[in-house]
Short mmCIF file of C-alpha atoms and ligand atoms in Angstrom, two decimals:
data_model
loop_
_atom_site.label_atom_id
_atom_site.label_comp_id
_atom_site.label_asym_id
_atom_site.label_seq_id
_atom_site.Cartn_x
_atom_site.Cartn_y
_atom_site.Cartn_z
CA MET A 6 -3.38 -2.32 -22.13
CA ARG A 7 -5.24 0.75 -20.95
CA GLU A 8 -7.51 2.27 -23.57
CA GLN A 9 -6.17 5.68 -24.69
CA ASN A 10 -9.16 7.74 -23.54
CA LEU A 11 -10.19 5.74 -20.50
CA LYS A 12 -10.89 8.20 -17.67
CA LEU A 13 -10.73 6.80 -14.17
CA VAL A 14 -12.30 9.88 -12.58
CA SER A 15 -15.14 11.80 -14.27
CA GLU A 16 -15.56 15.59 -14.46
CA GLU A 17 -18.30 15.19 -11.83
CA GLY A 18 -15.87 13.53 -9.42
CA ILE A 19 -17.17 9.99 -9.84
CA ARG A 20 -14.84 7.01 -10.07
CA ILE A 21 -14.82 4.24 -12.68
CA ASP A 22 -16.97 1.99 -10.46
CA GLY A 23 -19.40 4.77 -9.50
CA ARG A 24 -17.92 5.61 -6.10
CA ARG A 25 -17.12 9.00 -4.61
CA PHE A 26 -13.48 9.77 -3.73
CA ASP A 27 -13.93 8.91 -0.04
CA GLU A 28 -16.15 5.85 -0.46
CA LEU A 29 -15.22 2.26 0.41
CA ARG A 30 -16.34 -0.61 -1.79
CA PRO A 31 -19.23 -2.69 -0.39
CA LEU A 32 -17.81 -4.52 2.63
CA LYS A 33 -18.87 -7.93 3.88
CA ILE A 34 -17.34 -9.57 6.96
CA GLU A 35 -18.00 -13.03 8.36
CA ILE A 36 -16.30 -14.67 11.32
CA GLY A 37 -15.97 -18.40 12.03
CA VAL A 38 -16.38 -19.55 8.43
CA LEU A 39 -14.07 -22.59 8.51
CA ASP A 40 -14.46 -25.68 10.75
CA LYS A 41 -10.92 -27.05 10.74
CA SER A 42 -9.05 -24.00 12.05
CA ASP A 43 -9.05 -22.45 15.53
CA GLY A 44 -10.18 -19.12 14.12
CA SER A 45 -11.25 -17.91 10.68
CA ALA A 46 -12.74 -14.95 8.88
CA TYR A 47 -13.88 -13.91 5.42
CA VAL A 48 -13.59 -10.36 4.13
CA GLU A 49 -15.05 -9.17 0.86
CA LEU A 50 -14.34 -5.62 -0.30
CA GLY A 51 -16.01 -5.15 -3.67
CA LYS A 52 -14.58 -7.87 -5.90
CA THR A 53 -11.65 -8.62 -3.57
CA LYS A 54 -12.36 -11.80 -1.59
CA VAL A 55 -10.07 -13.09 1.14
CA PHE A 56 -10.14 -15.88 3.74
CA ALA A 57 -7.93 -15.99 6.83
CA ALA A 58 -7.40 -19.03 9.05
CA VAL A 59 -5.50 -19.34 12.34
CA PHE A 60 -4.06 -22.47 13.96
CA GLY A 61 -2.66 -22.38 17.48
CA PRO A 62 -1.14 -21.58 19.84
CA LYS A 63 0.41 -25.05 19.45
CA GLU A 64 3.63 -26.86 20.27
CA VAL A 65 6.59 -25.95 18.05
CA HIS A 66 8.17 -28.69 15.93
CA PRO A 67 11.10 -29.21 15.99
CA LYS A 68 11.20 -28.19 19.63
CA HIS A 69 14.57 -26.41 19.50
CA LEU A 70 12.96 -23.68 17.36
CA ALA A 71 10.63 -22.70 20.21
CA LEU A 72 11.24 -19.34 21.91
CA PRO A 73 11.38 -19.41 25.72
CA ASP A 74 9.67 -16.05 26.22
CA ARG A 75 7.06 -15.79 23.49
CA ALA A 76 5.12 -17.48 20.71
CA ILE A 77 6.37 -17.55 17.12
CA LEU A 78 3.92 -15.98 14.70
CA ASN A 79 4.06 -17.57 11.25
CA CYS A 80 2.18 -15.95 8.41
CA ARG A 81 1.53 -17.01 4.85
CA TYR A 82 -0.19 -14.70 2.36
CA HIS A 83 -1.11 -16.56 -0.81
CA MET A 84 -3.11 -15.78 -3.94
CA THR A 85 -4.91 -18.70 -5.56
CA SER A 86 -4.05 -19.29 -9.23
CA PHE A 87 -7.61 -18.39 -10.20
CA SER A 88 -7.70 -15.13 -8.21
CA VAL A 89 -6.34 -13.00 -11.06
CA ASP A 90 -7.06 -12.66 -14.81
CA GLU A 91 -3.90 -14.40 -15.94
CA ARG A 92 -3.41 -17.57 -13.96
CA LYS A 93 -0.81 -16.91 -11.26
CA PRO A 94 2.08 -19.40 -11.17
CA LEU A 95 1.86 -22.08 -8.50
CA GLY A 96 4.06 -21.67 -5.45
CA MET A 97 5.07 -18.57 -3.55
CA THR A 98 6.17 -15.57 -5.62
CA ARG A 99 8.55 -12.88 -4.30
CA ARG A 100 5.56 -10.58 -3.86
CA GLU A 101 3.73 -13.15 -1.71
CA ILE A 102 6.84 -13.68 0.43
CA GLU A 103 7.11 -9.91 0.97
CA LEU A 104 3.42 -9.55 1.81
CA SER A 105 3.58 -12.49 4.23
CA LYS A 106 6.36 -10.63 6.06
CA VAL A 107 4.61 -7.24 6.25
CA ILE A 108 1.35 -8.84 7.39
CA ARG A 109 3.22 -10.82 10.08
CA GLU A 110 5.00 -7.69 11.32
CA ALA A 111 1.72 -5.78 11.51
CA LEU A 112 0.05 -8.61 13.47
CA GLU A 113 3.06 -8.94 15.81
CA SER A 114 2.52 -5.36 16.92
CA VAL A 115 -0.90 -6.17 18.43
CA VAL A 116 -0.79 -9.86 19.47
CA PHE A 117 0.37 -10.58 23.05
CA LEU A 118 2.90 -13.22 21.97
CA GLU A 119 4.55 -13.28 25.40
CA GLU A 120 1.42 -14.95 26.79
CA PHE A 121 2.21 -18.16 24.89
CA PRO A 122 5.93 -18.99 25.27
CA ARG A 123 7.27 -22.08 23.45
CA THR A 124 4.31 -22.19 21.04
CA SER A 125 3.59 -21.13 17.49
CA ILE A 126 0.59 -19.43 15.96
CA ASP A 127 0.06 -19.96 12.23
CA VAL A 128 -1.88 -17.43 10.18
CA TYR A 129 -2.95 -18.20 6.61
CA VAL A 130 -4.29 -15.52 4.29
CA GLU A 131 -5.77 -16.94 1.12
CA VAL A 132 -6.85 -14.58 -1.67
CA ILE A 133 -9.72 -16.12 -3.61
CA GLN A 134 -10.30 -13.17 -5.92
CA ALA A 135 -8.01 -10.16 -6.33
CA ASP A 136 -9.19 -6.71 -7.35
CA GLY A 137 -6.80 -4.45 -5.45
CA GLY A 138 -6.26 -4.14 -1.71
CA THR A 139 -5.65 -7.81 -1.01
CA ARG A 140 -2.92 -7.27 1.61
CA THR A 141 -5.14 -4.83 3.52
CA ALA A 142 -8.27 -7.02 3.30
CA GLY A 143 -6.06 -10.00 4.27
CA LEU A 144 -4.75 -8.18 7.31
CA THR A 145 -8.24 -7.20 8.43
CA ALA A 146 -9.37 -10.83 8.02
CA ALA A 147 -6.28 -12.18 9.85
CA SER A 148 -6.90 -10.01 12.89
CA LEU A 149 -10.52 -11.22 13.06
CA ALA A 150 -9.43 -14.86 12.71
CA LEU A 151 -6.96 -14.33 15.60
CA ALA A 152 -9.78 -12.84 17.66
CA GLU A 153 -11.98 -15.87 16.95
CA ALA A 154 -9.10 -18.17 17.93
CA GLY A 155 -9.20 -16.44 21.33
CA ILE A 156 -5.70 -15.02 21.02
CA PRO A 157 -5.35 -11.87 23.13
CA MET A 158 -4.55 -8.70 21.21
CA ALA A 159 -4.15 -5.06 22.15
CA ASP A 160 -6.61 -4.16 19.39
CA LEU A 161 -8.11 -5.39 16.13
CA ILE A 162 -6.42 -4.25 12.93
CA ALA A 163 -8.34 -2.46 10.20
CA ALA A 164 -6.64 -1.72 6.90
CA VAL A 165 -7.26 -0.05 3.55
CA ALA A 166 -5.28 1.44 0.66
CA VAL A 167 -5.52 5.06 -0.46
CA GLY A 168 -3.97 6.37 -3.64
CA LYS A 169 -3.61 9.15 -6.17
CA VAL A 170 -5.37 8.73 -9.47
CA GLU A 171 -5.47 11.44 -12.17
CA GLY A 172 -4.40 13.91 -9.48
CA HIS A 173 -7.15 12.97 -6.99
CA LEU A 174 -6.72 11.24 -3.64
CA LEU A 175 -8.99 8.19 -3.52
CA LEU A 176 -10.00 5.79 -0.77
CA ASP A 177 -9.85 2.01 -1.25
CA LEU A 178 -8.35 1.59 -4.72
CA CYS A 179 -9.66 -1.16 -6.96
CA ASP A 180 -7.24 -2.98 -9.27
CA ILE A 181 -7.55 -0.67 -12.28
CA GLU A 182 -7.07 2.43 -10.09
CA ASP A 183 -4.06 0.77 -8.47
CA LYS A 184 -2.59 -0.18 -11.86
CA TYR A 185 -3.01 3.14 -13.67
CA GLY A 186 -2.88 5.56 -10.75
CA GLU A 187 0.13 7.66 -9.75
CA ALA A 188 0.45 6.30 -6.20
CA ASP A 189 -0.86 3.52 -3.96
CA MET A 190 -0.50 3.60 -0.17
CA PRO A 191 -1.74 0.62 1.86
CA ILE A 192 -2.24 1.51 5.53
CA ALA A 193 -3.20 -0.63 8.53
CA MET A 194 -4.05 0.69 11.97
CA ALA A 195 -4.89 -0.49 15.44
CA PRO A 196 -7.62 2.18 15.65
CA ARG A 197 -8.28 2.14 19.40
CA LEU A 198 -4.55 2.62 20.03
CA ASN A 199 -4.41 5.21 17.23
CA SER A 200 -1.32 3.45 15.97
CA ILE A 201 -0.19 2.70 12.41
CA VAL A 202 0.99 -0.92 12.09
CA LEU A 203 1.65 -0.96 8.34
CA LEU A 204 2.31 1.81 5.85
CA GLN A 205 3.73 1.29 2.38
CA LEU A 206 3.91 3.70 -0.53
CA ASN A 207 4.20 2.83 -4.16
CA GLY A 208 4.66 5.96 -6.30
CA ARG A 209 5.04 9.57 -5.20
CA LEU A 210 3.00 11.89 -3.01
CA THR A 211 3.76 15.42 -1.81
CA LYS A 212 3.93 16.04 1.94
CA GLU A 213 0.47 17.64 1.78
CA GLU A 214 -0.98 14.70 -0.19
CA LEU A 215 0.53 12.26 2.29
CA LYS A 216 -1.17 14.10 5.15
CA LYS A 217 -4.51 14.19 3.33
CA GLY A 218 -4.10 10.54 2.29
CA LEU A 219 -3.62 9.52 5.91
CA GLU A 220 -6.79 11.37 6.93
CA LEU A 221 -8.70 9.68 4.13
CA ALA A 222 -7.34 6.27 5.17
CA LYS A 223 -8.33 6.92 8.80
CA LYS A 224 -11.90 7.61 7.70
CA GLY A 225 -12.06 4.29 5.82
CA ILE A 226 -10.30 2.43 8.63
CA ASN A 227 -12.81 3.67 11.19
CA GLU A 228 -15.68 2.45 9.00
CA ILE A 229 -14.00 -0.97 8.59
CA TYR A 230 -13.30 -1.13 12.35
CA GLN A 231 -16.98 -0.55 13.16
CA LYS A 232 -17.97 -3.36 10.76
CA GLU A 233 -15.40 -5.68 12.35
CA ARG A 234 -16.83 -5.00 15.80
CA GLU A 235 -20.38 -5.52 14.50
CA ALA A 236 -19.35 -8.85 12.94
CA LEU A 237 -17.78 -10.00 16.23
CA ARG A 238 -20.86 -8.93 18.17
CA ARG A 239 -23.08 -10.81 15.72
CA LYS A 240 -20.94 -13.92 16.00
CA TYR A 241 -20.95 -13.94 19.79
CA SER A 242 -24.54 -12.87 20.31
CA GLY A 243 -25.59 -16.08 18.57
CA VAL A 244 -27.18 -14.41 15.55
CA SER A 245 -26.29 -16.24 12.30
CA PRO A 246 -23.92 -14.37 9.98
CA VAL A 247 -25.67 -11.98 7.63
CA GLU A 248 -24.34 -9.44 5.23
CA VAL A 249 -23.60 -6.08 6.84
P1 ADP B 321 -2.70 -5.34 -3.12
O1 ADP B 321 -3.55 -6.46 -3.60
O2 ADP B 321 -2.45 -5.38 -1.64
O3 ADP B 321 -3.24 -3.98 -3.56
P2 ADP B 321 -0.61 -4.98 -5.12
O4 ADP B 321 -0.63 -3.49 -5.10
O5 ADP B 321 0.72 -5.67 -5.27
O6 ADP B 321 -1.26 -5.55 -3.76
O7 ADP B 321 -1.55 -5.55 -6.24
C1 ADP B 321 -2.66 -4.84 -6.68
C2 ADP B 321 -3.56 -5.74 -7.47
O8 ADP B 321 -2.86 -6.20 -8.63
C3 ADP B 321 -3.98 -7.02 -6.77
O9 ADP B 321 -5.00 -6.86 -5.82
C4 ADP B 321 -4.42 -7.83 -7.96
O10 ADP B 321 -5.72 -7.42 -8.37
C5 ADP B 321 -3.39 -7.45 -9.01
N1 ADP B 321 -2.31 -8.45 -9.04
C6 ADP B 321 -1.37 -8.69 -8.12
N2 ADP B 321 -0.58 -9.73 -8.46
C7 ADP B 321 -1.03 -10.16 -9.65
C8 ADP B 321 -0.66 -11.21 -10.56
N3 ADP B 321 0.34 -12.03 -10.31
N4 ADP B 321 -1.37 -11.31 -11.70
C9 ADP B 321 -2.39 -10.48 -11.99
N5 ADP B 321 -2.81 -9.50 -11.17
C10 ADP B 321 -2.15 -9.33 -10.03
#
């Protein structure tokens, strides 16, 4: 339960975790973190920690499910039982099934699936610790894992949630802001294409707030995109992964 007088935004315009309204949480990105998959990435945004792994393109089993003109993209978003305060039930919840679908649809809009007919590409997003923004961090990690697997894409995806808390528009909500705020809007973009590949809204925003929220998200997305590119450059220039 929220304490009666708990303020999420101070008079001075500082958030509960010390950030300004337009500030991302500390971001750490590593690529190629798992040996057994064709591509993998780790994204940490504050206390939210997510791995993504990609297998494929590979032959489809059973064969009759294969598509003659493109690859099938399978996606599974999953939160570990220990990723949240109260142990999450084992197995896939309705929420995880929904998030698997929206992440897959966002990825499908950038991956050149037609280059790999009759194959499947499997994407796993595993949330190790959840503190808000897991679908967006998962999507960012999944696009980097696809890049490491050498799967051609029109662009990387960078994603973040914005929201309204105590009347203020805030970038990159943490769990408590998400829970007690008035609105939460996860957004994912292919920044080079200037195209939105995922947009969801939980709660209510005015038309003006929606416009401002999108601008705020774009600012965060551009910062995340730069870090993604830096992480890829680091990986392929042979320098060992370090925190950025
Ligand atoms: P997102 O993680 O993409 O922001 P939601 O808005 O559905 O997705 O969830 C917000 C946050 O709520 C999660 O990041 C997590 O911290 C928390 N949460 C989600 N599912 C559960 C759960 N089953 N138990 C406890 N906390 C949860």
